[in-house]
mmCIF file of C-alpha atoms in Angstrom:
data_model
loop_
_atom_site.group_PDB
_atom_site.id
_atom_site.type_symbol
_atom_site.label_atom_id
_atom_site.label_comp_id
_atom_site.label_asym_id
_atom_site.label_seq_id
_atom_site.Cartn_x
_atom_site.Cartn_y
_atom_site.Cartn_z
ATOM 1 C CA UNK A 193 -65.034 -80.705 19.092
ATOM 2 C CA UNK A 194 -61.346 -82.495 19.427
ATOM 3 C CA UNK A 195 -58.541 -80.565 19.286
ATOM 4 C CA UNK A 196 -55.877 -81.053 17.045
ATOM 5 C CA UNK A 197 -53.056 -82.948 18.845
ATOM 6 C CA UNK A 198 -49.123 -81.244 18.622
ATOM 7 C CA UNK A 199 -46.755 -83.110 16.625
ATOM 8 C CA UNK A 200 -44.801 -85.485 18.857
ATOM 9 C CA UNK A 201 -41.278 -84.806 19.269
ATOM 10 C CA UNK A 202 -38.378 -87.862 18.301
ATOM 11 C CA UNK A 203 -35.084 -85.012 20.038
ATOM 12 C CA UNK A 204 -33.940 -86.640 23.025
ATOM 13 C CA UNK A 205 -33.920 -84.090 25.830
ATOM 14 C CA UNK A 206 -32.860 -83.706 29.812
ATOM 15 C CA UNK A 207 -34.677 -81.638 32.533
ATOM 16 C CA UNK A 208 -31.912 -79.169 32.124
ATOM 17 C CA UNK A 209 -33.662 -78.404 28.804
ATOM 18 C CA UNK A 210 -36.881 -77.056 29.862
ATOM 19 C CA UNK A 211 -37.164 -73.103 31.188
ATOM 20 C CA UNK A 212 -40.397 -72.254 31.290
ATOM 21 C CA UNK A 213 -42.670 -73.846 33.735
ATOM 22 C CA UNK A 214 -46.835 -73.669 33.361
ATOM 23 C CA UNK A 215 -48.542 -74.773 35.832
ATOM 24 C CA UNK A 216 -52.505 -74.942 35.495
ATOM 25 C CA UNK A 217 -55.290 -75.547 38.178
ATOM 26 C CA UNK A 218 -57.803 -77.470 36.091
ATOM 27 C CA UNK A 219 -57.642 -80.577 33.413
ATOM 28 C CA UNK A 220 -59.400 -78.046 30.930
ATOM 29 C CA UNK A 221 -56.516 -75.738 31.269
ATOM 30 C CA UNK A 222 -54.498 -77.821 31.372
ATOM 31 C CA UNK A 223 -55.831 -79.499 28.042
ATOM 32 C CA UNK A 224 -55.708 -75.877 26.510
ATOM 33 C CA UNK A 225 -52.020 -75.381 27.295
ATOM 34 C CA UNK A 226 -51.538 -78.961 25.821
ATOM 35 C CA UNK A 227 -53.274 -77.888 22.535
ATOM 36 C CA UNK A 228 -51.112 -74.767 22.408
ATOM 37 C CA UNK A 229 -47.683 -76.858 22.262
ATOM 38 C CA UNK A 230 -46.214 -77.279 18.820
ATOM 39 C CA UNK A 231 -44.586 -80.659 19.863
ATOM 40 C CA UNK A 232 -44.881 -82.715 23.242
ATOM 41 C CA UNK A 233 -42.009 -84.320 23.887
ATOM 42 C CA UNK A 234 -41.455 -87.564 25.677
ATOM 43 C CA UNK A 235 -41.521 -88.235 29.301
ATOM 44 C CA UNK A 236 -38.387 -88.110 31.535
ATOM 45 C CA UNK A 237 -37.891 -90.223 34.872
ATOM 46 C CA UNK A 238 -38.726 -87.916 38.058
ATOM 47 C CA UNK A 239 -37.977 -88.528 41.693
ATOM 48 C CA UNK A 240 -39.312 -90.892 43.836
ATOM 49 C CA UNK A 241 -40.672 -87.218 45.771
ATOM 50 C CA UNK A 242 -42.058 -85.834 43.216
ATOM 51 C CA UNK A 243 -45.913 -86.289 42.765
ATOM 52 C CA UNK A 244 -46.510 -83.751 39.975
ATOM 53 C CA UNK A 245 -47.267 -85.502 36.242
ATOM 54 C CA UNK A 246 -45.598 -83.461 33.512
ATOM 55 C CA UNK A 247 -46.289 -82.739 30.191
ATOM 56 C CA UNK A 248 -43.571 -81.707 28.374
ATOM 57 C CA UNK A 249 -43.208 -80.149 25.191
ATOM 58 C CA UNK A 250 -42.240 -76.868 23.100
ATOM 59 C CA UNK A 251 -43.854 -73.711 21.319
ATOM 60 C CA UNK A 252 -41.335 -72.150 18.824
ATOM 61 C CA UNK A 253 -37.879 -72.655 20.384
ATOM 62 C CA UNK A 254 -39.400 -72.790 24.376
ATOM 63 C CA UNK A 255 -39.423 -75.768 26.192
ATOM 64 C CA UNK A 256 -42.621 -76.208 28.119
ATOM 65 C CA UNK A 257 -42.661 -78.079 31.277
ATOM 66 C CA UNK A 258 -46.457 -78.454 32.638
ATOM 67 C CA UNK A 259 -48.136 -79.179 34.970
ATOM 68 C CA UNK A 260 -52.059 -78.944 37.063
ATOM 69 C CA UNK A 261 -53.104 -79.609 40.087
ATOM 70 C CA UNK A 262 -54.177 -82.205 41.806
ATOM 71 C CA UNK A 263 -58.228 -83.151 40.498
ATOM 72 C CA UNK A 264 -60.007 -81.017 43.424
ATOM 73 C CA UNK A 265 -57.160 -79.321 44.856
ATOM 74 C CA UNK A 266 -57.106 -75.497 44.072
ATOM 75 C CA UNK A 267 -55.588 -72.875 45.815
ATOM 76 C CA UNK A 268 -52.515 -71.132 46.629
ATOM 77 C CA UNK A 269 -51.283 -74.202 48.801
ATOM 78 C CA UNK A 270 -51.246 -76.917 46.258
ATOM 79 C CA UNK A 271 -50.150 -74.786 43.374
ATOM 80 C CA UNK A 272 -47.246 -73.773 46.058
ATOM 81 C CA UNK A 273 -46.374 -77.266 46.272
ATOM 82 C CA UNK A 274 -46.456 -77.999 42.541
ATOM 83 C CA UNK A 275 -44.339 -75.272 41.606
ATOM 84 C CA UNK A 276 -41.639 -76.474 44.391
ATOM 85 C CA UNK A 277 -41.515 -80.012 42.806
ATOM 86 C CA UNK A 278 -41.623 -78.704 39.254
ATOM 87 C CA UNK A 279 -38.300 -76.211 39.837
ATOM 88 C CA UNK A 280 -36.535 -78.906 42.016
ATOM 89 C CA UNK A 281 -37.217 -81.707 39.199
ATOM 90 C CA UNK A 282 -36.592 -78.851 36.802
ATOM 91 C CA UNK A 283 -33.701 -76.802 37.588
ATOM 92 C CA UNK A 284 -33.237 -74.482 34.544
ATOM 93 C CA UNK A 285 -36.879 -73.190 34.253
ATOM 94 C CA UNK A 286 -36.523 -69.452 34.219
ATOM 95 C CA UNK A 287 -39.703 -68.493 34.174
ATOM 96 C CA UNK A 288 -43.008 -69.452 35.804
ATOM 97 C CA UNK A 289 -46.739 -69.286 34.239
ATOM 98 C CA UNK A 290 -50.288 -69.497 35.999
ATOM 99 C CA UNK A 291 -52.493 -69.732 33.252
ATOM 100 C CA UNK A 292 -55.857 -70.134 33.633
ATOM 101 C CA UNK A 293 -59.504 -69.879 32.491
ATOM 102 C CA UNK A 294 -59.688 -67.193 35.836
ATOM 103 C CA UNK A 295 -62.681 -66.124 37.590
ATOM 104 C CA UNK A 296 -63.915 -63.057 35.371
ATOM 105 C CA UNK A 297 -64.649 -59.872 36.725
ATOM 106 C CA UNK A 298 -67.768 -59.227 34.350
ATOM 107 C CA UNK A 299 -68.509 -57.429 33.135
ATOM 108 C CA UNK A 300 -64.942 -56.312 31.921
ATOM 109 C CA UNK A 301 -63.909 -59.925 31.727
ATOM 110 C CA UNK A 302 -65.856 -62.193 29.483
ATOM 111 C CA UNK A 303 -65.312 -66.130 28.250
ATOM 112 C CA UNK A 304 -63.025 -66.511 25.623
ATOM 113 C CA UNK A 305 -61.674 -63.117 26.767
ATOM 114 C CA UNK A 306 -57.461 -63.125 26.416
ATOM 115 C CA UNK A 307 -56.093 -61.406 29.600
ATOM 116 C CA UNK A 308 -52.296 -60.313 29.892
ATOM 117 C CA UNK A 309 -51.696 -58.567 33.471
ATOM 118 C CA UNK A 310 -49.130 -55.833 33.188
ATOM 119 C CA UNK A 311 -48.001 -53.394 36.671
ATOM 120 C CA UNK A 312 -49.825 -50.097 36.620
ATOM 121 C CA UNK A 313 -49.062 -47.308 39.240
ATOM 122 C CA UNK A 314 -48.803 -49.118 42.754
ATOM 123 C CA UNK A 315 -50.640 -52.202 41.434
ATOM 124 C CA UNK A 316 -48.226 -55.543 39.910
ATOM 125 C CA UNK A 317 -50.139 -56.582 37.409
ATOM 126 C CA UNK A 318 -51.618 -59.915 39.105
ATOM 127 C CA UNK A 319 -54.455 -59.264 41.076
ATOM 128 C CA UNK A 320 -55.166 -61.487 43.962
ATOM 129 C CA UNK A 321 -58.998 -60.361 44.544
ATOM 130 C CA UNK A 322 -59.166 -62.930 48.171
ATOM 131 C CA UNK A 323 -55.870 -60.171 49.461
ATOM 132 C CA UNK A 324 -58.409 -57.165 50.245
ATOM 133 C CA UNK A 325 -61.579 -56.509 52.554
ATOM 134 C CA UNK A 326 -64.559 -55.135 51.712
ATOM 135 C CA UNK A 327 -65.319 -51.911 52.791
ATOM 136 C CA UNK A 328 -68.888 -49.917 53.553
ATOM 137 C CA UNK A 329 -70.535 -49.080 50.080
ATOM 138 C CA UNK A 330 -69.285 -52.613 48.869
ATOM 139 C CA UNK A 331 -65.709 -51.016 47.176
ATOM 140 C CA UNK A 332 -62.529 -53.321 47.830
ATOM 141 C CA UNK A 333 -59.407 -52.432 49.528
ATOM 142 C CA UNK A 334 -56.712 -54.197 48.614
ATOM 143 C CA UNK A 335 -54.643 -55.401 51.766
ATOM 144 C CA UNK A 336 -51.641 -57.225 49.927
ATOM 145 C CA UNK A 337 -50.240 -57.426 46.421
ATOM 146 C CA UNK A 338 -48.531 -60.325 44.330
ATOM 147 C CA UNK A 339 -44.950 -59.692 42.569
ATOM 148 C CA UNK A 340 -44.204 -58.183 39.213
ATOM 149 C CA UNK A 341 -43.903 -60.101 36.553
ATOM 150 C CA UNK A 342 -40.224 -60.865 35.403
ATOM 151 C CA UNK A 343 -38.867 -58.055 33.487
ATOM 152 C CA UNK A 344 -38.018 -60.275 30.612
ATOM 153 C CA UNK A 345 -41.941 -61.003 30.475
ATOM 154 C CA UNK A 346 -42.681 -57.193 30.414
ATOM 155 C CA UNK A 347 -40.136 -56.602 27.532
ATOM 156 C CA UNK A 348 -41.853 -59.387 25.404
ATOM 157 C CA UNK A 349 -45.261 -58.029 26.250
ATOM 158 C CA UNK A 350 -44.257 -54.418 24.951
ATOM 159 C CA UNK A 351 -42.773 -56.022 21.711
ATOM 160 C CA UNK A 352 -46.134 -57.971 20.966
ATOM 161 C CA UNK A 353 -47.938 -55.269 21.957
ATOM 162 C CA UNK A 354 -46.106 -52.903 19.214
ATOM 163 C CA UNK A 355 -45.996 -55.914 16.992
ATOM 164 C CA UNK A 356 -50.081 -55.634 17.300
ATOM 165 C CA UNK A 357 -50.585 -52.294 16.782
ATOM 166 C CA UNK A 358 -48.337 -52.391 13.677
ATOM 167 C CA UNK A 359 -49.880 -55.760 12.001
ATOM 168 C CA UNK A 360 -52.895 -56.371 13.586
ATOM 169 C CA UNK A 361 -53.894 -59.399 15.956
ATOM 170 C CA UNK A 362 -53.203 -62.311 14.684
ATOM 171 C CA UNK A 363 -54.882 -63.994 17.702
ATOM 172 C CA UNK A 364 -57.343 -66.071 15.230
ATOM 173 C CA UNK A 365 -54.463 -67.232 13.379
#
């Protein structure tokens, strides 16, 4: 079934306008996070150096900048590169998203399942599953960690969160 395309913006902007950058490591997430936008808004010129293609647009008052991967190119290497070209050709993004369909870890995880990382005792919130080792009895060690989310991030997430428990989901809607 289609999707229902955003509304396309007519506000001339600059890459000084966009602060939040998305960056996704396949088309079909990246055609979810296109779907989510409210408005796309028209392409701007990039450099010469840059390889990335954008799509830009906003939810609510946020300018979106995003991006995927190259077709067949996953990993922490090309989604390193990405986000270098994305912050160089986008100077004012603030904060960074990897948003993805994710590998599950079933059976807590399931398709369709939304999944918001938050830090919990020594743990960041993100967890990198390839930084551990296995260990005899088939448990995992973790052997590295990812950062914390931006504080600004967490703030917003205990908001919602209240805002749920008070009104109810309105994930459907």
């Amino acid at each position: 079934m289609p999707l229902d395309k955003p509304q396309m913006a007519s506000l001339p902007r600059t890459h000084h306008d966009y602060t939040v950058g998305w960056v996704c490591a396949l088309p079909k997430e990246q055609t979810a996070a296109t779907a989510m936008l409210d408005q796309i808004h028209a392409e701007l010129p990039k450099p010469q150096n840059d390889h990335n293609t954008y799509t830009l647009g906003s939810i609510g008052n946020h300018n979106i900048v995003i991006a995927c991967l190259p077709k067949g190119k996953i990993g922490t290497n090309p989604a390193e590169a990405a986000v270098a070209l994305m912050i160089t050709t986008f100077p004012a993004i603030r904060i960074g998203l990897m948003v993805g369909i994710g590998g599950g870890i079933p059976p807590h995880v399931r398709l369709g399942d939304v999944v918001v990382s938050t830090p919990t005792d020594d743990y960041p919130g993100v967890v990198q599953w390839d930084l551990g080792k296995t260990e005899h009895g088939g448990s995992l060690k973790r052997t590295g960690a990812l950062n914390n989310p931006p504080y600004s991030l967490l703030t917003a997430l205990a908001k919602l969160e209240t805002k749920h428990d008070m009104e109810g989901s309105k994930v459907l809607e």
